[in-house]
Structures are given as C-alpha cells and as structure tokens.
Amino acid sequence: MSNKQQLTIQVESLTKQAFKAFGDVIEIDDAQHFPINQGTVERHHDLASVDIGGEAGRPLISIVTCNEWFTLPYKLPLLERHPVGSQAFIPMDNIPIVIAVAEAGESPHPEQIKAFISNGYQGINYHRNVWHMPMLFLAEAQRMIVVDRGGEGNNCDEFPFPEYEIIIRN
Amino acid sequence: MSNKQQLTIQVESLTKQAFKAFGDVIEIDDAQHFPINQGTVERHHDLASVDIGGEAGRPLISIVTCNEWFTLPYKLPLLERHPVGSQAFIPMDNIPIVIAVAEAGESPHPEQIKAFISNGYQGINYHRNVWHMPMLFLAEAQRMIVVDRGGEGNNCDEFPFPEYEIIIRN
C-alpha cells in the first residue's frame, strides 16, 4: 500500500476569469473583434500574450498529434514550466482539453493546483513560468497548434511530487 | 459589355514544393517531428517562418470567423501584402481554403498569379511582402487561427487590377 498522500482535483470549466492567473483563454467570446476583407471576415484580435523572451527568442508554430490518449481520472505525473517564453495550445478538432496548472513560483504546492476542462473550441496560452501538466490528449484524432518560443537556452523545468498521488477527475 | 481583359486561373493542389516561393505550408507531412511528454505526444516542429519584422513587432494570435462565404468560380478583388511581417492561417475545422498569390515585388502581373486549394488540414504562412488574395471563406462554419505581426506602422498594401477580370476556378 502506498504511503503517498492522496489528493484529488476536480476539473472546472475553463473561463478567462478562472484562468487569468495562469494565462490566456484563446476564444472568440468577449474578444475584441472587427470586420476585415470588405466585411466578409471577422477578426477576433490579439487573443494571447505571446512571449518569446526578448530578442534571443523567435515565435514557433508547431502541431502536436496524439501517440497515446487518456481518460479521467488521470494521475498527474509532474508539472513543468517554461522560464523564457509563453506556450499556446489551440485545438484543430474541437475536442476538449484537460489542463492542470499552478501559479508561477519556485515550489508549487499540490494544494494550489487547479484543473480545467475546455469546451472543445477554447485554446490556452500559458504565461512564462506558469506551472502546468504536460499536454494530455483525450482522443486519438486530437491535434493542436502550438505557438511557443524557439531559441537557445533551457526553456523547460520539471517539478515532480514524489510524496503525493495527485488525481485529476471529472 | 466589359472591355476588361479576362484571365482565368485554375486552382492547383497546395504542396510545399508548389508554394515555396510564397511561404510555408503548415502541415505535418514531411515535417521534422519528435516525441514529447514521455512519448505520448508527437511534436511536428517549427512549421513556419514567423516574421514579426524585428524588435518593433510582436507576434499575435487571432481567430478569424466567417461573415460571408463564397464558391468557385470567384472573382479576385485585389491582392494585398504585408511589408513588415508574415501572416499564417491555420484551419480549425478541416475545411479547405482557396488562396491566390503572386511573388513579392512592386507590381504583380496578373499572369503571375497562382491559385491553390488546401486539403482541409493544411495551413499556410505568407512570407513578408508576398502578394495574396484577402482570405476567403468557403463555408459558414469555417474558422482559422491567424498568427501575424502586431505593432505600429503600415503593414498592408493593396494592389487592384482595374484593367482585368481575374477569375479563380476549380
């Protein structure tokens, strides 16, 4: 029997308000928008603070695809953070994402972790240094656009919780 | 009866090779890729040269939605270019896009315009100064991620063709 401390975190609905300490929710609701292209297209403008860490960084566009997928409840393996840039994930297939986050700081405490589930259309942008669970796929077909920082230097720290068993659940 | 010169351009399939003079095709085919997150996720890495025009620019993430949609044949209204940055469009709904482009230069000639249709999954990134048709939606539900340059200064030139009627067709 494990002598790890058990901790269960229930996912809540992703909203801009609930997520504001961690980053941006990339969605058209409540975004500034204006018509372009003779009115045929609506631009929902500047939805995320993309942070490439100054001149040494450059913005990358990548796509992530699924090798293995999961269901809830899910055991959180660790948190990670990117110390020199933001990282955005935007769905390409309208499949919800589950994320877990803790505010920027040297030592996130498990009791501070919050978990969210998206509505399928929402993307998120983790601000620099915000702790987050490695991205988790919930379906084989799931694909996401990633916009993050390229350039030299370490841009990933990991933080495990060896004394805890942390379960993300519906 | 119009005395404009008629020009018909047939769309061709979008491929990296055919599009290389104009920008990047954002797709996982033939992209460098590597596993992340303990192998559960595959990252198809650095798919576009995002150009924010130096220190005065910053990368934007926006979403465009459809106010009006079109079918082919379609009369090309004009070409535009962005002189201080690239502009990427990535589909969120697996609906093909039709684009028309001409190479960077002061005065694009209609005979140099090429038109492409995507496979639904492909995005594109127009390089700085490449002439392109304003983005056209083919379905009401269509939505795209835009990654382009924010910051001061003019970043859009338009080039009409008053002496031509240019038709994009299947």
XYZ file of C-alpha atoms in Angstrom, chain B:
170
model
C -20.076 44.700 -72.131
C -16.861 44.908 -70.147
C -13.705 45.717 -72.015
C -11.579 44.307 -69.223
C -9.106 41.625 -70.082
C -10.346 38.259 -68.925
C -7.993 35.933 -67.069
C -8.916 32.590 -65.568
C -6.712 30.877 -63.005
C -7.324 27.257 -62.102
C -6.603 26.174 -58.541
C -3.933 23.554 -58.056
C -3.336 21.321 -55.046
C -1.397 23.033 -52.291
C 2.019 21.451 -51.704
C 5.177 22.670 -50.011
C 7.023 22.473 -53.326
C 4.468 24.472 -55.302
C 4.137 27.083 -52.548
C 7.793 27.573 -51.653
C 8.192 30.910 -53.470
C 5.335 32.345 -51.416
C 5.670 30.919 -47.923
C 5.217 27.825 -45.794
C 2.605 25.095 -45.902
C 1.789 24.308 -42.286
C 1.225 20.557 -42.222
C 2.688 17.524 -40.543
C 3.636 15.715 -43.771
C 7.406 15.762 -44.243
C 7.905 17.912 -41.135
C 10.591 17.239 -38.564
C 8.970 15.606 -35.547
C 9.896 14.090 -32.221
C 8.088 12.619 -29.231
C 7.463 14.736 -26.139
C 5.660 14.185 -22.831
C 7.057 10.671 -22.252
C 6.238 9.700 -25.799
C 2.505 10.301 -25.522
C 2.602 13.302 -27.864
C 4.388 13.864 -31.175
C 5.612 17.376 -31.877
C 5.794 18.356 -35.552
C 8.190 21.170 -35.045
C 8.713 24.684 -36.376
C 6.422 24.569 -39.405
C 6.553 28.225 -40.430
C 8.975 31.125 -40.555
C 7.112 33.605 -38.388
C 8.446 37.069 -39.198
C 7.480 39.896 -36.850
C 9.701 42.457 -38.522
C 12.280 42.855 -35.795
C 12.028 44.369 -32.344
C 9.187 46.759 -33.165
C 6.827 43.878 -33.817
C 5.250 41.254 -31.622
C 3.523 38.005 -32.568
C -0.267 37.979 -32.430
C -2.637 35.042 -32.179
C -6.110 35.840 -33.503
C -9.096 33.870 -34.806
C -10.996 34.746 -37.961
C -14.602 33.699 -38.448
C -16.891 33.848 -41.424
C -19.352 36.668 -42.128
C -19.861 35.789 -45.785
C -18.775 32.789 -47.799
C -18.174 32.070 -51.428
C -17.986 29.391 -54.044
C -15.759 28.983 -57.056
C -15.586 30.462 -59.623
C -14.677 33.590 -57.658
C -13.634 36.987 -58.964
C -10.372 38.057 -57.355
C -10.934 41.550 -55.900
C -7.300 42.564 -55.398
C -4.044 41.373 -53.944
C -2.570 42.577 -50.658
C 0.801 42.237 -48.969
C 2.206 42.779 -45.500
C 5.507 44.676 -45.737
C 6.679 44.184 -42.147
C 5.676 40.654 -41.246
C 4.479 37.205 -42.193
C 0.875 36.046 -41.840
C -0.212 32.498 -41.100
C -3.701 30.999 -41.403
C -4.365 27.583 -39.896
C -7.767 25.871 -40.172
C -9.695 24.899 -37.040
C -12.420 22.955 -38.848
C -10.753 20.857 -41.545
C -12.398 22.852 -44.313
C -10.263 23.549 -47.408
C -9.047 27.050 -48.155
C -8.536 28.652 -51.546
C -5.701 31.114 -51.854
C -4.188 33.142 -54.672
C -0.670 34.519 -54.562
C 1.987 36.344 -56.519
C 5.655 36.674 -55.671
C 6.946 39.665 -53.725
C 7.678 42.678 -55.921
C 6.357 46.155 -56.538
C 3.897 45.384 -59.341
C 2.485 41.890 -59.532
C 1.331 40.973 -63.020
C -1.951 39.072 -63.283
C -0.297 36.397 -65.419
C 1.957 35.594 -62.453
C -0.885 34.841 -60.044
C -1.164 31.241 -58.872
C -4.122 29.778 -57.018
C -4.170 26.812 -54.654
C -6.702 24.740 -52.764
C -5.760 23.042 -49.495
C -6.702 19.585 -48.293
C -8.558 20.938 -45.251
C -5.785 20.230 -42.767
C -3.116 22.428 -44.287
C -2.401 25.927 -43.085
C -0.270 28.456 -44.890
C 2.139 31.195 -43.864
C 2.600 34.059 -46.321
C 6.101 35.414 -46.163
C 6.618 39.153 -45.807
C 5.715 41.081 -48.973
C 4.170 38.119 -50.795
C 1.024 39.279 -52.607
C -2.087 37.323 -51.726
C -5.822 37.454 -52.131
C -7.683 38.533 -48.973
C -8.704 35.365 -47.113
C -11.843 33.818 -48.478
C -14.194 31.527 -46.603
C -15.828 28.583 -48.342
C -18.236 27.617 -45.559
C -20.112 29.409 -42.822
C -18.612 27.239 -40.079
C -15.052 27.877 -41.196
C -12.670 29.313 -38.638
C -8.946 29.865 -38.752
C -6.142 30.730 -36.399
C -4.098 33.705 -37.575
C -0.524 34.265 -36.447
C 0.808 37.575 -37.671
C 2.607 40.713 -36.620
C 1.357 43.371 -34.242
C 2.903 46.800 -33.714
C 2.956 50.302 -35.102
C 3.282 51.161 -38.759
C 1.547 50.317 -42.026
C 1.530 46.587 -42.609
C -0.904 46.281 -45.504
C -0.559 47.387 -49.123
C -3.292 46.685 -51.669
C -2.918 46.167 -55.411
C -6.071 46.199 -57.560
C -6.216 45.186 -61.204
C -8.665 47.669 -62.768
C -7.964 46.523 -66.316
C -8.518 42.835 -65.631
C -11.273 40.489 -64.620
C -9.466 37.658 -62.864
C -11.474 34.525 -62.139
C -10.308 31.788 -59.754
C -11.889 28.479 -60.686
C -11.786 24.791 -59.937
